[in-house]
Tab-separated table of C-alpha atoms in Angstrom:
chain	number	residue	atom	x	y	z
W	17	GLY	CA	0.000	0.000	0.000
W	18	SER	CA	2.702	2.526	0.964
W	19	CYS	CA	4.674	1.589	-2.144
W	20	SER	CA	1.718	2.131	-4.476
W	21	CYS	CA	0.867	5.382	-2.681
W	22	SER	CA	4.457	6.540	-3.058
W	23	CYS	CA	4.463	5.584	-6.736
W	24	PHE	CA	1.192	7.445	-7.289
W	25	SER	CA	2.535	10.548	-5.516
W	26	SER	CA	5.700	10.416	-7.600
W	27	TYR	CA	3.643	10.004	-10.791
W	28	HIS	CA	1.352	12.888	-9.790
W	29	TYR	CA	4.330	15.141	-9.003
W	30	ASN	CA	6.012	14.316	-12.328
W	31	LEU	CA	2.745	15.003	-14.162
W	32	ILE	CA	2.449	18.426	-12.532
W	33	GLU	CA	6.111	19.143	-13.255
W	34	CYS	CA	5.585	18.136	-16.898
W	35	ASP	CA	2.505	20.390	-17.171
W	36	MET	CA	4.424	23.314	-15.670
W	37	ASP	CA	7.335	22.721	-18.032
W	38	SER	CA	4.935	22.701	-20.991
W	39	TYR	CA	3.289	25.880	-19.690
W	40	HIS	CA	6.636	27.659	-19.350
W	41	LYS	CA	7.675	26.681	-22.869
W	42	GLN	CA	4.401	27.947	-24.353
W	43	GLU	CA	4.512	31.140	-22.267
W	44	LEU	CA	8.077	31.843	-23.398
W	45	LYS	CA	7.112	31.092	-26.993
W	46	ASP	CA	4.211	33.579	-26.815
W	47	PHE	CA	6.500	36.207	-25.286
W	48	LEU	CA	9.064	35.815	-28.065
W	49	HIS	CA	6.326	36.053	-30.687
W	50	ARG	CA	5.219	39.343	-29.174
W	51	VAL	CA	8.615	41.014	-28.801
W	52	LEU	CA	10.094	39.767	-32.088
W	53	SER	CA	7.042	40.570	-34.185
W	54	PRO	CA	6.901	43.013	-37.131
W	55	THR	CA	6.714	46.676	-36.117
W	56	VAL	CA	4.258	49.078	-37.760
W	57	LEU	CA	4.635	52.814	-37.205
W	58	VAL	CA	1.362	54.750	-36.754
W	59	LEU	CA	1.324	58.442	-37.736
W	60	PRO	CA	-2.054	60.207	-37.372
W	61	THR	CA	-2.756	63.886	-37.938
W	62	GLY	CA	-4.010	66.007	-35.052
W	63	ASP	CA	-7.565	65.994	-36.443
W	64	ALA	CA	-7.551	62.208	-36.733
W	65	GLU	CA	-6.424	61.950	-33.110
W	66	LYS	CA	-9.329	64.194	-32.055
W	67	VAL	CA	-11.804	61.759	-33.630
W	68	ALA	CA	-10.332	58.881	-31.620
W	69	ARG	CA	-10.031	60.970	-28.420
W	70	LYS	CA	-13.820	61.218	-28.230
W	71	ASN	CA	-13.498	57.741	-26.721
W	72	GLU	CA	-10.749	58.707	-24.225
W	73	LEU	CA	-8.408	56.721	-26.472
W	74	SER	CA	-5.678	57.524	-28.966
W	75	PHE	CA	-5.839	56.114	-32.481
W	76	ILE	CA	-3.110	53.594	-31.760
W	77	ASP	CA	-5.108	52.422	-28.707
W	78	LEU	CA	-7.877	51.362	-31.095
W	79	LEU	CA	-5.496	49.068	-32.988
W	80	ARG	CA	-3.557	47.347	-30.221
W	81	PRO	CA	-6.256	44.830	-29.122
W	82	CYS	CA	-6.362	43.588	-32.744
W	83	ALA	CA	-2.613	42.915	-32.951
W	84	LEU	CA	-2.914	39.094	-33.125
W	85	VAL	CA	-3.988	38.285	-36.689
W	86	ASP	CA	-4.997	34.998	-38.302
W	87	THR	CA	-2.596	34.648	-41.240
W	88	SER	CA	-3.302	30.985	-42.034
W	89	PRO	CA	-5.111	31.720	-45.356
W	90	ILE	CA	-1.943	33.116	-46.967
W	91	ALA	CA	1.379	31.450	-47.714
W	92	VAL	CA	4.874	32.910	-47.551
W	93	HIS	CA	7.891	31.380	-49.250
W	94	THR	CA	11.142	29.917	-47.996
W	95	THR	CA	14.529	30.718	-49.555
W	96	ARG	CA	13.979	27.679	-51.792
W	97	ASP	CA	10.650	29.139	-52.920
W	98	GLN	CA	8.626	26.553	-51.015
W	99	PRO	CA	5.240	27.747	-49.652
W	100	TRP	CA	4.971	28.020	-45.878
W	101	ARG	CA	1.944	28.982	-43.813
W	102	VAL	CA	2.186	30.972	-40.592
W	103	PRO	CA	-1.001	30.289	-38.604
W	104	ARG	CA	-1.017	33.644	-36.816
W	105	MET	CA	1.118	36.733	-36.515
W	106	THR	CA	1.425	39.424	-33.861
W	107	ILE	CA	1.911	43.007	-35.006
W	108	ARG	CA	3.464	45.708	-32.823
W	109	PHE	CA	1.901	49.103	-33.440
W	110	VAL	CA	4.162	51.923	-32.249
W	111	GLU	CA	3.929	55.698	-32.082
W	112	SER	CA	6.639	58.055	-33.253
W	113	GLY	CA	7.924	58.543	-29.687
W	114	GLU	CA	8.468	54.796	-29.288
W	115	VAL	CA	10.909	54.630	-32.214
W	116	GLU	CA	13.862	55.750	-30.139
W	117	GLN	CA	15.936	54.422	-27.272
W	118	ALA	CA	14.415	55.342	-23.927
W	119	PRO	CA	16.635	57.088	-21.328
W	120	GLU	CA	17.836	54.743	-18.589
W	121	GLU	CA	16.343	56.961	-15.881
W	122	PHE	CA	12.906	56.749	-17.493
W	123	VAL	CA	13.126	52.951	-17.819
W	124	ASP	CA	14.028	52.682	-14.109
W	125	VAL	CA	10.975	54.762	-13.172
W	126	VAL	CA	8.703	52.563	-15.286
W	127	LEU	CA	10.111	49.332	-13.834
W	128	ASP	CA	9.725	50.665	-10.290
W	129	GLY	CA	6.138	51.544	-11.160
W	130	VAL	CA	5.446	47.996	-12.345
W	131	ILE	CA	6.567	46.554	-9.012
W	132	SER	CA	4.739	49.210	-6.961
W	133	SER	CA	1.474	48.656	-8.836
W	134	SER	CA	1.700	44.912	-8.113
W	135	ALA	CA	2.197	45.335	-4.365
W	136	ALA	CA	-1.521	45.537	-3.542
W	137	THR	CA	-2.233	42.453	-5.663
W	138	ALA	CA	0.505	40.479	-3.909
W	139	GLN	CA	-0.742	41.480	-0.441
W	140	ARG	CA	-4.259	40.400	-1.343
W	141	LEU	CA	-3.253	37.024	-2.783
W	142	ILE	CA	-0.514	35.937	-0.385
W	143	PRO	CA	-1.279	35.464	3.317
W	144	ASP	CA	1.174	36.322	6.067
W	145	ILE	CA	4.023	33.829	6.261
W	146	LYS	CA	5.153	33.236	9.843
W	147	SER	CA	6.878	29.883	9.594
W	148	LYS	CA	8.583	27.491	7.233
W	149	GLU	CA	5.402	25.426	7.117
W	150	ASP	CA	3.354	28.472	6.074
W	151	ALA	CA	5.801	29.108	3.253
W	152	GLY	CA	5.460	25.510	2.067
W	153	LEU	CA	1.660	25.733	1.987
W	154	VAL	CA	1.731	28.999	0.059
W	155	MET	CA	4.138	27.518	-2.493
W	156	GLN	CA	1.776	24.576	-2.991
W	157	GLU	CA	-1.472	26.549	-3.204
W	158	LYS	CA	-0.448	29.609	-5.192
W	159	THR	CA	0.567	29.893	-8.822
W	160	GLU	CA	3.767	31.546	-9.958
W	161	ARG	CA	1.739	34.521	-11.171
W	162	ASP	CA	0.302	34.877	-7.645
W	163	LEU	CA	3.751	34.750	-6.049
W	164	ALA	CA	5.304	37.265	-8.464
W	165	PRO	CA	2.444	39.258	-10.053
W	166	TRP	CA	4.937	41.833	-11.277
W	167	PHE	CA	7.122	39.485	-13.301
W	168	VAL	CA	5.294	39.368	-16.665
W	169	ASP	CA	4.794	43.134	-16.872
W	170	TYR	CA	8.348	43.742	-15.624
W	171	ARG	CA	9.776	41.528	-18.354
W	172	GLU	CA	7.667	43.267	-21.018
W	173	GLU	CA	8.723	46.738	-19.887
W	174	LEU	CA	12.381	45.741	-19.539
W	175	GLN	CA	12.354	44.528	-23.122
W	176	ARG	CA	10.543	47.695	-24.226
W	177	GLY	CA	13.200	49.773	-22.461
W	178	LEU	CA	15.888	48.154	-24.637
W	179	ARG	CA	14.141	49.063	-27.889
W	180	CYS	CA	16.104	50.669	-30.735
W	181	SER	CA	19.453	49.760	-29.164
W	182	ASP	CA	22.588	49.720	-31.318
W	183	HIS	CA	22.717	45.930	-31.298
W	184	GLU	CA	19.213	45.130	-32.577
W	185	TYR	CA	16.943	45.943	-35.502
W	186	PHE	CA	13.693	44.254	-34.445
W	187	ASP	CA	12.140	47.608	-33.586
W	188	HIS	CA	12.749	49.096	-37.025
W	189	PRO	CA	9.310	49.631	-38.630
W	190	ILE	CA	8.562	47.531	-41.688
W	191	ALA	CA	5.457	49.590	-42.553
W	192	VAL	CA	3.660	52.803	-41.628
W	193	LEU	CA	-0.019	53.707	-41.261
W	194	LEU	CA	-0.679	57.318	-42.262
W	195	VAL	CA	-4.016	58.474	-40.838
W	196	VAL	CA	-6.068	61.575	-41.693
W	197	SER	CA	-9.578	62.684	-40.744
W	198	SER	CA	-12.260	62.755	-43.447
W	199	GLN	CA	-13.081	66.322	-42.333
W	200	GLU	CA	-9.650	67.652	-43.310
W	201	ASP	CA	-9.012	69.623	-46.482
W	202	ASP	CA	-6.402	68.575	-49.024
W	203	VAL	CA	-5.844	65.160	-47.456
W	204	ILE	CA	-3.210	64.135	-50.026
W	205	SER	CA	-0.913	66.961	-48.922
W	206	LYS	CA	-1.576	66.115	-45.268
W	207	LEU	CA	-0.617	62.481	-45.883
W	208	MET	CA	2.588	63.471	-47.666
W	209	ALA	CA	3.477	65.850	-44.819
W	210	LEU	CA	3.263	62.976	-42.312
W	211	MET	CA	6.179	61.270	-44.086
W	212	SER	CA	8.376	64.360	-44.202
W	213	MET	CA	11.873	63.619	-42.893
W	214	ASP	CA	11.534	66.681	-40.645
W	215	VAL	CA	8.787	65.019	-38.588
W	216	LEU	CA	9.983	61.410	-38.670
W	217	PRO	CA	11.920	60.049	-35.656
W	218	ALA	CA	15.627	60.908	-35.503
W	219	LEU	CA	16.779	57.398	-36.464
W	220	PHE	CA	15.232	57.903	-39.913
W	221	ARG	CA	17.079	61.194	-40.386
W	222	GLU	CA	20.335	59.545	-39.296
W	223	GLY	CA	19.953	56.906	-42.005
W	224	LEU	CA	19.649	53.935	-39.639
W	225	MET	CA	15.952	53.288	-40.356
W	226	ASP	CA	14.536	52.915	-43.852
W	227	PRO	CA	11.940	55.599	-44.745
W	228	ASN	CA	11.022	53.655	-47.909
W	229	MET	CA	8.797	51.260	-45.987
W	230	LEU	CA	5.358	49.998	-46.949
W	231	LYS	CA	2.837	52.843	-46.659
W	232	HIS	CA	-0.869	52.404	-46.031
W	233	TYR	CA	-3.208	55.407	-46.011
W	234	VAL	CA	-6.199	55.500	-43.662
W	235	LEU	CA	-9.138	57.900	-43.926
W	236	LEU	CA	-10.766	58.033	-40.480
W	237	HIS	CA	-14.433	59.012	-40.548
W	238	ASP	CA	-16.522	60.127	-37.565
W	239	ASN	CA	-19.992	58.639	-37.892
W	240	GLN	CA	-21.338	61.336	-35.599
W	241	GLU	CA	-21.182	63.623	-38.643
W	242	ASP	CA	-24.157	63.941	-41.012
W	243	ALA	CA	-24.877	62.049	-44.252
W	244	ALA	CA	-23.297	64.793	-46.359
W	245	ALA	CA	-20.028	64.317	-44.481
W	246	ARG	CA	-20.139	60.596	-45.267
W	247	GLU	CA	-20.592	61.364	-48.962
W	248	ARG	CA	-17.574	63.692	-48.856
W	249	ALA	CA	-15.590	60.919	-47.153
W	250	GLU	CA	-16.447	58.488	-49.953
W	251	GLU	CA	-15.395	61.066	-52.543
W	252	THR	CA	-12.137	61.709	-50.666
W	253	LEU	CA	-11.440	57.974	-50.551
W	254	ARG	CA	-11.976	57.756	-54.308
W	255	LEU	CA	-9.453	60.562	-54.826
W	256	MET	CA	-6.939	58.842	-52.512
W	257	LYS	CA	-7.253	55.568	-54.418
W	258	GLU	CA	-6.721	57.326	-57.756
W	259	THR	CA	-3.660	59.168	-56.471
W	260	LEU	CA	-2.042	56.682	-54.091
W	261	GLY	CA	-3.305	53.320	-55.367
W	262	ALA	CA	-6.487	51.507	-54.348
W	263	PRO	CA	-4.795	48.645	-52.406
W	264	SER	CA	-2.970	51.189	-50.235
W	265	CYS	CA	-6.062	53.103	-49.055
W	266	SER	CA	-8.755	52.292	-46.474
W	267	LEU	CA	-11.793	54.025	-45.008
W	268	LEU	CA	-12.267	53.381	-41.284
W	269	CYS	CA	-15.510	54.531	-39.657
W	270	ILE	CA	-15.912	54.870	-35.870
W	271	ASN	CA	-18.102	56.601	-33.256
W	272	SER	CA	-21.324	54.881	-34.376
W	273	ASN	CA	-22.680	54.159	-30.904
W	274	GLU	CA	-26.081	55.782	-30.397
W	275	THR	CA	-27.511	53.491	-27.732
W	276	GLY	CA	-25.365	54.703	-24.831
W	277	ALA	CA	-24.260	51.122	-24.039
W	278	ALA	CA	-20.480	51.240	-24.374
W	279	CYS	CA	-18.246	48.299	-25.270
W	280	GLU	CA	-16.236	46.657	-22.517
W	281	ASP	CA	-12.854	48.339	-22.006
W	282	ILE	CA	-10.536	46.091	-24.019
W	283	TRP	CA	-7.964	48.833	-24.674
W	284	THR	CA	-6.374	49.831	-21.360
W	285	CYS	CA	-4.793	46.431	-20.725
W	286	HIS	CA	-2.953	46.636	-24.055
W	287	ARG	CA	-1.294	49.960	-23.285
W	288	PRO	CA	2.387	50.024	-22.312
W	289	HIS	CA	2.845	50.515	-18.569
W	290	ALA	CA	4.445	53.923	-19.145
W	291	ALA	CA	1.287	55.081	-20.920
W	292	LYS	CA	-0.907	53.796	-18.088
W	293	MET	CA	1.105	55.805	-15.561
W	294	ASP	CA	0.262	59.046	-17.385
W	295	ILE	CA	-3.492	58.415	-17.635
W	296	PRO	CA	-5.656	59.934	-14.896
W	297	PRO	CA	-8.602	57.827	-13.761
W	298	LEU	CA	-11.900	58.613	-15.483
W	299	ASP	CA	-14.858	59.911	-13.522
W	300	GLU	CA	-18.128	57.988	-13.495
W	301	ASN	CA	-19.560	59.997	-16.391
W	302	ARG	CA	-16.702	59.182	-18.782
W	303	ARG	CA	-15.894	55.778	-20.238
W	304	ARG	CA	-13.273	54.569	-22.632
W	305	GLY	CA	-14.778	53.490	-25.924
W	306	ALA	CA	-18.119	55.140	-25.058
W	307	MET	CA	-18.847	56.062	-28.687
W	308	LEU	CA	-17.678	52.789	-30.221
W	309	SER	CA	-20.358	50.324	-31.277
W	310	THR	CA	-19.842	46.601	-31.745
W	311	ALA	CA	-19.811	47.239	-35.499
W	312	ASP	CA	-17.026	49.804	-35.016
W	313	CYS	CA	-14.894	47.319	-33.074
W	314	ASP	CA	-15.517	44.649	-35.712
W	315	GLY	CA	-14.569	47.151	-38.416
W	316	ILE	CA	-11.265	47.968	-36.717
W	317	THR	CA	-10.459	44.267	-36.356
W	318	ARG	CA	-11.329	43.670	-40.002
W	319	PHE	CA	-9.203	46.621	-41.117
W	320	VAL	CA	-6.129	45.353	-39.230
W	321	SER	CA	-6.630	41.806	-40.536
W	322	GLU	CA	-6.942	42.938	-44.157
W	323	PHE	CA	-3.950	45.257	-43.873
W	324	VAL	CA	-1.768	42.457	-42.488
W	325	THR	CA	-2.887	39.653	-44.819
W	326	LYS	CA	-3.260	41.639	-48.044
W	327	SER	CA	-0.450	44.182	-47.708
W	328	LEU	CA	2.039	43.621	-44.882
W	329	VAL	CA	2.772	39.891	-45.153
W	330	PRO	CA	3.020	39.877	-48.997
W	331	HIS	CA	5.345	42.898	-48.754
W	332	MET	CA	7.584	41.149	-46.209
W	333	ASP	CA	7.607	37.953	-48.277
W	334	LYS	CA	8.601	39.847	-51.428
W	335	ARG	CA	11.297	41.810	-49.629
W	336	VAL	CA	12.901	38.754	-48.007
W	337	ARG	CA	13.037	36.912	-51.328
W	338	MET	CA	14.545	39.966	-53.045
W	339	LEU	CA	17.236	40.267	-50.382
W	340	ASN	CA	17.958	36.552	-50.533
W	341	ASN	CA	18.486	36.745	-54.293
W	342	GLN	CA	20.665	39.814	-53.852
W	343	VAL	CA	22.883	38.196	-51.217
W	344	THR	CA	23.094	34.956	-53.202
W	345	ALA	CA	24.263	36.846	-56.293
W	346	VAL	CA	26.899	38.773	-54.327
W	347	ARG	CA	28.308	35.663	-52.659
W	348	LYS	CA	28.268	33.505	-55.767
W	349	GLY	CA	31.638	32.194	-56.889
W	350	ILE	CA	34.709	30.843	-55.100
W	351	LYS	CA	36.423	34.224	-54.819
W	352	ASN	CA	33.502	35.846	-53.021
W	353	GLN	CA	33.079	32.809	-50.777
W	354	PHE	CA	36.708	33.118	-49.612
W	355	LYS	CA	36.197	36.838	-48.958
W	356	SER	CA	33.046	36.101	-46.965
W	357	TRP	CA	34.758	33.403	-44.891
W	358	GLY	CA	37.747	35.646	-44.232
W	359	SER	CA	35.490	38.487	-43.121
W	360	SER	CA	33.600	36.261	-40.696
W	361	LEU	CA	36.784	34.721	-39.276
W	362	PHE	CA	39.028	37.758	-38.999
W	363	GLY	CA	36.554	40.640	-38.821
W	364	LYS	CA	35.992	43.619	-41.076
W	365	PRO	CA	38.942	45.473	-42.507
W	366	SER	CA	39.784	48.647	-40.619
W	367	GLY	CA	38.582	50.964	-43.387
W	368	GLU	CA	35.156	49.344	-43.834
W	369	ALA	CA	33.356	51.674	-41.446
W	370	GLY	CA	34.202	54.548	-43.754
W	371	ARG	CA	32.749	53.080	-46.943
W	372	GLU	CA	29.202	53.675	-48.167
W	373	GLY	CA	26.521	52.075	-46.017
W	374	PHE	CA	28.510	52.210	-42.776
W	375	ILE	CA	29.104	54.808	-40.083
W	376	GLU	CA	31.385	54.735	-37.073
W	377	GLY	CA	29.503	53.619	-33.975
W	378	SER	CA	30.595	53.546	-30.363
W	379	GLU	CA	33.643	51.545	-29.272
W	380	ALA	CA	31.308	48.889	-27.899
W	381	SER	CA	28.993	48.594	-30.915
W	382	GLY	CA	31.546	49.076	-33.697
W	383	PRO	CA	30.528	50.185	-37.226
W	384	MET	CA	26.773	50.715	-37.697
W	385	TYR	CA	24.899	49.727	-40.842
W	386	LEU	CA	22.802	52.312	-42.679
W	387	TYR	CA	19.527	51.247	-44.261
W	388	THR	CA	21.117	51.647	-47.698
W	389	SER	CA	23.503	48.730	-47.064
W	390	THR	CA	22.522	45.129	-47.729
W	391	GLU	CA	23.550	44.231	-44.161
W	392	GLY	CA	21.262	46.890	-42.731
W	393	GLN	CA	18.281	45.681	-44.784
W	394	ILE	CA	18.875	42.037	-43.846
W	395	ARG	CA	18.928	42.923	-40.164
């Protein structure tokens, strides 16, 4: 009896340990998918932001809950031109201020805020521990999230604090959404102004980020306006499609709620912790998403899905294949292979940082690749 009981306990413990190991692997996999996902820069005009702000939300807030997209219907291609399906893809939408390296002091403040905001949760979930036995019971009864409620958010914010560092290119935008309000005049000029080098983040002006990224133009319409305004929006969209290309233009309509029953707040939890720290609590008469109907939320989700599956993923697939062909052509032949091996074994020649496509970086980072170089585009 004691032997079978012991065997059962051992089996049960191993089963739990196996489940936890599987959970950790999946959780780590999801985290990596989020932080190493394609980055899309969002640039709205002031008038477009005002339309979104009627819901106590920014325009980028509207997009973030829709960041996980089903991409299973489309196929990408391997370097051998074999089709490959990615079942889903996470997109990181970023504002202009996020496309830069955050000061260390600011990151420290944010990380301290993550831990402080979790203190009340930890006190509520974990009872007082007065003995070794109490500690053992708590370890058995509570999950890891209960014991360290700050950990997941801390890890996310730590990674966000390292964005746009010299050593990584994952935060370089692969596409940009340019957003104007349907009530604005001369929307084509307004859209072009959003991509002016004078207003883009500094890393674009320094040549480290590629301004020739995929561009998608969004006409944001406020459904609180009258029928005549909707007709003008349709006419403006027609003009945008004629000028900028139909596949690159979308009409997004919001603020359709007339019943007074607001959608559940699905936006706040998707904000970066730094953004949450700056948001004052709303009074009882104000609600986030108050003017968004269910149809509006479905329309935003549909817009993001169509943008990713019809524009972003095909663009990335085409670009990767083009770069692969370019690198293959450069490295073809015995002579170039020897040069490539020698470069990887013995490092770059001392004068390489001065040639086109490179600039001198810090002593720690070494030469930095400009977006015009093949190395910079591959990264």
